[in-house]
CSV table of C-alpha atoms and ligand atoms in Angstrom, one decimal:
chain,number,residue,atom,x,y,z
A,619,UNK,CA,0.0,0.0,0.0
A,620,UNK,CA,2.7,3.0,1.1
A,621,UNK,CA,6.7,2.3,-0.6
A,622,UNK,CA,8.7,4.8,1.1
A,623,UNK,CA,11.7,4.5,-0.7
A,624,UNK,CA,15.3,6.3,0.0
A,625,UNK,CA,14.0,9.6,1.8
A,626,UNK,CA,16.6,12.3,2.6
A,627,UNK,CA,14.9,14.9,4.9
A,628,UNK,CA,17.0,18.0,6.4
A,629,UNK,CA,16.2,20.6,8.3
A,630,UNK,CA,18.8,23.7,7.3
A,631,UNK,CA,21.9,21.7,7.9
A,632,UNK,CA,20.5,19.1,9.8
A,633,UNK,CA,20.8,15.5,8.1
A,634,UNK,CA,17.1,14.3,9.7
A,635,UNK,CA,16.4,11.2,7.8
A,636,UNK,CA,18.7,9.8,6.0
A,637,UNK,CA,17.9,7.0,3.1
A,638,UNK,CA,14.9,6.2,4.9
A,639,UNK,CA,13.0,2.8,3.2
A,640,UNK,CA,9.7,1.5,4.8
A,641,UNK,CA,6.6,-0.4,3.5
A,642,UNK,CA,3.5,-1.0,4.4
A,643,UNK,CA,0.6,-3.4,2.9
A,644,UNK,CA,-2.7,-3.1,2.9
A,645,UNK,CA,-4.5,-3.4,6.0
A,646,UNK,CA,-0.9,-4.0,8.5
A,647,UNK,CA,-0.2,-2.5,11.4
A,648,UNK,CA,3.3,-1.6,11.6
A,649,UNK,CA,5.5,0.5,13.9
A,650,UNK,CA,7.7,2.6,14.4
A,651,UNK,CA,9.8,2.5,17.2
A,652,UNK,CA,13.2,4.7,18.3
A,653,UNK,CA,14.5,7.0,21.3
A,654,UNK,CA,13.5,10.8,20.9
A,655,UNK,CA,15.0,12.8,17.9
A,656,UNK,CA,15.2,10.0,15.7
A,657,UNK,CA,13.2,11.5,13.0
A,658,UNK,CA,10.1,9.3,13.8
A,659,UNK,CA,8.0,12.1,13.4
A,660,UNK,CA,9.6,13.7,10.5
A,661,UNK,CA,8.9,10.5,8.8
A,662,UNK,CA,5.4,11.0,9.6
A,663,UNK,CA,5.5,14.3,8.6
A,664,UNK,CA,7.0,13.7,5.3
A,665,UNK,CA,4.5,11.1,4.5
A,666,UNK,CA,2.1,13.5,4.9
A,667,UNK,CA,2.9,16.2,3.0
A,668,UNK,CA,4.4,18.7,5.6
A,669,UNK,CA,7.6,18.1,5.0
A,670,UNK,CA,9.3,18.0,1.7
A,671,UNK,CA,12.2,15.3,1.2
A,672,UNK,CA,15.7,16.1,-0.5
A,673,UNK,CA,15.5,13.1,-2.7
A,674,UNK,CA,13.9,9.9,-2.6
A,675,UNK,CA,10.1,8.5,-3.0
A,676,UNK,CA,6.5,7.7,-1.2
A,677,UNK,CA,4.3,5.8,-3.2
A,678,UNK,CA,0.5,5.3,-2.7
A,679,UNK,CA,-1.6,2.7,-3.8
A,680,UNK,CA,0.6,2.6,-6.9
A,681,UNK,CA,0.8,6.4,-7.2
A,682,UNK,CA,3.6,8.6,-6.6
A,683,UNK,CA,2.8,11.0,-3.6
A,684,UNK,CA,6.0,12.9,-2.8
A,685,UNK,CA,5.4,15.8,-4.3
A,686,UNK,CA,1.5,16.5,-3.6
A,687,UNK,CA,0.1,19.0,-1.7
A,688,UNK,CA,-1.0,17.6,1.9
A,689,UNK,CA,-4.6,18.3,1.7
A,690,UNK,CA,-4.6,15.8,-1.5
A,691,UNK,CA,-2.6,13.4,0.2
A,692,UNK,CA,-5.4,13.5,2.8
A,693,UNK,CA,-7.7,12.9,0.1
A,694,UNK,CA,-6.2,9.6,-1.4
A,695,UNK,CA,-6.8,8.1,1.8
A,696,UNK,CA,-3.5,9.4,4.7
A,697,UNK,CA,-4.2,10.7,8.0
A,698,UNK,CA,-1.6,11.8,10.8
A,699,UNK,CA,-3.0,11.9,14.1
A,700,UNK,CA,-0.4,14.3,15.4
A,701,UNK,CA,1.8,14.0,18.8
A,702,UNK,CA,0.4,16.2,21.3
A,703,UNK,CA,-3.1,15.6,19.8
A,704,UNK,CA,-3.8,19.1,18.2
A,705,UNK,CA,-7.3,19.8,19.4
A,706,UNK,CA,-9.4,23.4,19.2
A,707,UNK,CA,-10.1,23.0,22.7
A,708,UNK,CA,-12.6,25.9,22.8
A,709,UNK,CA,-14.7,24.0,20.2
A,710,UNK,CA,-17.0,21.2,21.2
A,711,UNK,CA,-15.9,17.9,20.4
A,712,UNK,CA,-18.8,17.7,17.5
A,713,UNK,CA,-17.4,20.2,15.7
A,714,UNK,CA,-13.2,19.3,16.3
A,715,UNK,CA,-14.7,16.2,14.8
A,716,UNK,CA,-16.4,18.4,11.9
A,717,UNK,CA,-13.0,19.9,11.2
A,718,UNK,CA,-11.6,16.3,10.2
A,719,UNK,CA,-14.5,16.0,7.9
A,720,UNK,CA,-13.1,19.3,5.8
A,721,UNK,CA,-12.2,17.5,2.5
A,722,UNK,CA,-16.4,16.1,2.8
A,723,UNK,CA,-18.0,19.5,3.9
A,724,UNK,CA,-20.2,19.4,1.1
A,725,UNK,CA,-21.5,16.0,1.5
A,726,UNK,CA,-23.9,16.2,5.1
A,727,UNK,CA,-24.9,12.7,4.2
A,728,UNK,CA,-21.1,11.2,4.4
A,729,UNK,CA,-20.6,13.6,7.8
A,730,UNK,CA,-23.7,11.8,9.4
A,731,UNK,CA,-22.5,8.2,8.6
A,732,UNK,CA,-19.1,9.4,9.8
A,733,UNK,CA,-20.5,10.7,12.8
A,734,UNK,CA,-22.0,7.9,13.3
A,735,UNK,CA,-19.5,5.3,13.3
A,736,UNK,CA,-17.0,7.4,14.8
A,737,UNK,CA,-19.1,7.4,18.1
A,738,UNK,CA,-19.8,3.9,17.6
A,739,UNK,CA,-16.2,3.2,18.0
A,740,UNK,CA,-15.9,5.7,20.6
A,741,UNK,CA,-19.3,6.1,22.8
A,742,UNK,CA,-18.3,8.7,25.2
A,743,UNK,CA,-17.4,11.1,22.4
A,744,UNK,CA,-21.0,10.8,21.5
A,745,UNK,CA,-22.0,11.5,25.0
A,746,UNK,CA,-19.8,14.5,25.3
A,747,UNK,CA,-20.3,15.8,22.1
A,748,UNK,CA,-21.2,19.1,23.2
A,749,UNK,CA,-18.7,19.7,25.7
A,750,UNK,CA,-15.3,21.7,25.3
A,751,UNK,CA,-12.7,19.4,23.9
A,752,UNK,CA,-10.2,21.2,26.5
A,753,UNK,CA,-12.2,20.0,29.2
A,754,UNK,CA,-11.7,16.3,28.6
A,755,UNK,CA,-9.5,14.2,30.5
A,756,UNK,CA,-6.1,13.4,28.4
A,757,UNK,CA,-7.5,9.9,27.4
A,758,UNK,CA,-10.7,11.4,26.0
A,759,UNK,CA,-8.9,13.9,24.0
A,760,UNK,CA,-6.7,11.2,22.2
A,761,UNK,CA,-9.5,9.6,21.3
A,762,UNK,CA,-10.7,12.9,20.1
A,763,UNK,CA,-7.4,13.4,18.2
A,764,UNK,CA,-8.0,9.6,16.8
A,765,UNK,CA,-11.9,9.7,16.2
A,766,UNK,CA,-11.0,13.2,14.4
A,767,UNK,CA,-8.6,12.3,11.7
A,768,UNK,CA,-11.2,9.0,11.4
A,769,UNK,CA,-13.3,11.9,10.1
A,770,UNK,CA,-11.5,12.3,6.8
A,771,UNK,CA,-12.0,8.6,6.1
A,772,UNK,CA,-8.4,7.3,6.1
A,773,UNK,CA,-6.7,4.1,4.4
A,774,UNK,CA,-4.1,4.7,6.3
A,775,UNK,CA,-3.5,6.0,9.4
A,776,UNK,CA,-0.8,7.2,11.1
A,777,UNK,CA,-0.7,7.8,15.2
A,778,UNK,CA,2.1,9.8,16.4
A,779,UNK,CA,2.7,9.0,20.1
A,780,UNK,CA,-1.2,8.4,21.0
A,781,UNK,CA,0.1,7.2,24.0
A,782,UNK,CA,2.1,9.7,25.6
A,783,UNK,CA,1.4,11.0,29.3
A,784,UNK,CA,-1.6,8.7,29.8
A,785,UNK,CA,-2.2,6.4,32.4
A,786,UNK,CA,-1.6,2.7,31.9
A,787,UNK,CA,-4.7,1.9,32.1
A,788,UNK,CA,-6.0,4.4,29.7
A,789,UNK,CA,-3.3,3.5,27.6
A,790,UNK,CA,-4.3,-0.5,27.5
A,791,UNK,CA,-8.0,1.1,26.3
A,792,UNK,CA,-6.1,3.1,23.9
A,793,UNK,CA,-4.2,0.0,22.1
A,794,UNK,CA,-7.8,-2.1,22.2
A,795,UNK,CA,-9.2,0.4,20.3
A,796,UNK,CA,-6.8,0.7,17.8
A,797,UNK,CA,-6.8,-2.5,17.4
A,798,UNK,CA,-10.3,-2.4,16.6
A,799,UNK,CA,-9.9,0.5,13.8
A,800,UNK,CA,-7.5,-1.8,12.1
A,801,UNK,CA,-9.8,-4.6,12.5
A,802,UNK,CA,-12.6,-2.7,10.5
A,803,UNK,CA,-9.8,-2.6,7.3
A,804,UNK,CA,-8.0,0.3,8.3
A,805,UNK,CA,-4.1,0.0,7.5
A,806,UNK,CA,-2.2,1.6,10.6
A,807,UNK,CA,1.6,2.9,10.8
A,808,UNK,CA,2.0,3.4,14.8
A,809,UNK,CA,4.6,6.0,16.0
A,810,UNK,CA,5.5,4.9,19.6
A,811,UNK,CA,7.3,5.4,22.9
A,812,UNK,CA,5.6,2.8,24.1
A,813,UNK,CA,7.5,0.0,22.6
A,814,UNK,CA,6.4,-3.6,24.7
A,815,UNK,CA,2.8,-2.3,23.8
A,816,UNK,CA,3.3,-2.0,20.1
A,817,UNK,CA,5.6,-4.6,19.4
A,818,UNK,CA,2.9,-6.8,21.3
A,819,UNK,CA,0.4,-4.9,19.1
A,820,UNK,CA,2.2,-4.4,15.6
A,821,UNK,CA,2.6,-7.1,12.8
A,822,UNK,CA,6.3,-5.9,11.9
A,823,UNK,CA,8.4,-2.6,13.1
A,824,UNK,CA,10.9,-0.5,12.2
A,825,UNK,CA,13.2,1.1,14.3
A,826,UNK,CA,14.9,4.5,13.9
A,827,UNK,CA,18.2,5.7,15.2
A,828,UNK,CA,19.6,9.1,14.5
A,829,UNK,CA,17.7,9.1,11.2
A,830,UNK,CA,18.3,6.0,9.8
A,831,UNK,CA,16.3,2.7,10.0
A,832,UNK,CA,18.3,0.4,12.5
A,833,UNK,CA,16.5,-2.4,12.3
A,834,UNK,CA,13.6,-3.7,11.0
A,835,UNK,CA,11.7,-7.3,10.8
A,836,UNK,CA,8.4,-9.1,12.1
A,837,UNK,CA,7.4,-8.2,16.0
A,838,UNK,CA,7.2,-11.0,17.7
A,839,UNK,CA,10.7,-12.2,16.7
A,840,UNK,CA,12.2,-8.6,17.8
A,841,UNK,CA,10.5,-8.8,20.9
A,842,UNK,CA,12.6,-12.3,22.0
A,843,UNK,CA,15.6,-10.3,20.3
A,844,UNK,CA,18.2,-9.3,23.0
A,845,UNK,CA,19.3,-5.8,21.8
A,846,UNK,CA,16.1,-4.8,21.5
A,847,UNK,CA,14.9,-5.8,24.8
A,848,UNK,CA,18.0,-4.3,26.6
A,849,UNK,CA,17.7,-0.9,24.6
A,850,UNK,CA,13.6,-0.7,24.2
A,851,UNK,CA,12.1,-2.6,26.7
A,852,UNK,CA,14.2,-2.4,29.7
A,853,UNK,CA,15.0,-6.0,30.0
B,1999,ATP,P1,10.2,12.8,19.3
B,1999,ATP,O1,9.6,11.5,19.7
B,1999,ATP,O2,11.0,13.4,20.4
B,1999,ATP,O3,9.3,13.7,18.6
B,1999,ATP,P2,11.2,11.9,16.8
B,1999,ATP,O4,11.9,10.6,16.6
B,1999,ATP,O5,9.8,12.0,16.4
B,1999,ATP,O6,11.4,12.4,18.3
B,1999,ATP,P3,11.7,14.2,15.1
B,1999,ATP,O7,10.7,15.0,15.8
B,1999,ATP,O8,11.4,13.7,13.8
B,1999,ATP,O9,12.1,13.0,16.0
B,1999,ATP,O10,13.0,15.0,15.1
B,1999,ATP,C1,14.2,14.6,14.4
B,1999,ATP,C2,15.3,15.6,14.5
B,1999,ATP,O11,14.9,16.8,13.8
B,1999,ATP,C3,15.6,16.1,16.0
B,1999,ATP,O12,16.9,16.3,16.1
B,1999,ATP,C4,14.8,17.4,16.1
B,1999,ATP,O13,15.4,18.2,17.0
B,1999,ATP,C5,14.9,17.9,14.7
B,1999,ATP,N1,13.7,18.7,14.3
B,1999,ATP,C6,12.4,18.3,14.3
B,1999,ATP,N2,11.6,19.3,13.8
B,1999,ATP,C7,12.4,20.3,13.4
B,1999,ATP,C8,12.2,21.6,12.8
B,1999,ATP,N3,11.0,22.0,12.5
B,1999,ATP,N4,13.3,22.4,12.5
B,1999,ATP,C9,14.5,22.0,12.9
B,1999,ATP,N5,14.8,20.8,13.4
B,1999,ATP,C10,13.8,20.0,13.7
């Protein structure tokens, strides 16, 4: 589905990704794993548009993306849940959900189904629909952040650090439900700090170091894998 192939991504000087090659089929859930700085979210980034690589490719379903304009990478199908979530939080949660709808605002028919099976994966959001997004508890606004970038109708979606600064326990909710979004066809690249929950929830990962991918292979195995118990899971 996604062939990220070769990217070169600086920042001024600043080498950020260097020959950076991933891939991603159709309906996987893959992630990406490495400490902070290690261009995680830069890959991200890049994928969606923000960023513009040096050199190198992103295909899509067959198509070349690279050089597209992020609001019709959005439309093909790519969504970034960003790290640190993003919300208006002076705007109800309805209508933070309405803004991931942009690309449909015409269509009030495709907003209602959305609506509709965004609060069916995500009942309390349908409950507090008309409260202030700020006022949510951290777990709530993730899966604001989440059920918002569900708006646009995604093929694939990408979560940068969905986990970060919740509790366990909210966390473990978190994973279930993501689970759950893949389950229903949705192909998911997983940024994460949290690496023994998404190597236990991932197909296959990558990990990034200073830029670069380090390693890369199927989950499970890299979760027996010494190095990468000693350096990512504290073992
Ligand atoms: P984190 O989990 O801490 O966000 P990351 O792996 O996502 O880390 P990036 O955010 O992609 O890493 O950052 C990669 C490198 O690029 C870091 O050295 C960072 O300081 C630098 N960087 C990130 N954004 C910018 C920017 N807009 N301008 C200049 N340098 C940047």
């Amino acid at each position: 589905m996604l062939k990220v192939k070769d990217l070169n991504v600086y920042y001024g000087t600043a080498h950020v990704l260097e020959e950076v090659s991933l891939e991603v089929e159709e309906r996987e859930m893959v992630a990406v794993l490495g400490a902070n700085g290690a261009g995680k979210s830069t890959l991200l980034k890049t994928i969606s548009g923000l960023v513009r690589p040096q050199s190198g490719s992103i295909e899509f379903q067959g198509r070349d993306i690279t050089l597209l304009r992020p609001d019709e990478i959005v439309a093909l199908g790519i969504t970034q849940c960003p790290e640190g979530r993003h919300l208006f939080p002076e705007m109800s949660v309805y209508k933070n959900l309405l803004v991931g709808a942009y690309i449909f605002r015409r269509d009030k028919n495709k907003i209602a189904r959305l609506l509709s099976s965004v609060y069916e994966i995500f009942p309390i959001l349908r409950e507090r629909k008309e409260q202030m997004a700020g006022t949510l508890s951290g777990g709530e606004q993730q899966m604001l952040a989440i059920a918002r970038a569900l708006m646009s109708e995604p093929k694939l979606l990408m979560l940068d650090e969905m986990s970060l600064g919740l509790a366990p326990k909210v966390v473990e909710n978190l994973f279930k439900i993501i689970q759950e979004i893949n389950g229903r066809g949705i192909t998911i690249i997983l940024v994460e700090q949290n690496a023994a929950k998404a190597l236990a929830t991932s197909k296959r990962v990558y990990v990034m170091e200073s830029g670069k991918i380090a390693v890369a292979g199927d989950s499970l195995d890299l979760s027996k894998d010494p190095k990468i118990r000693s350096a990512y899971l504290g073992i």
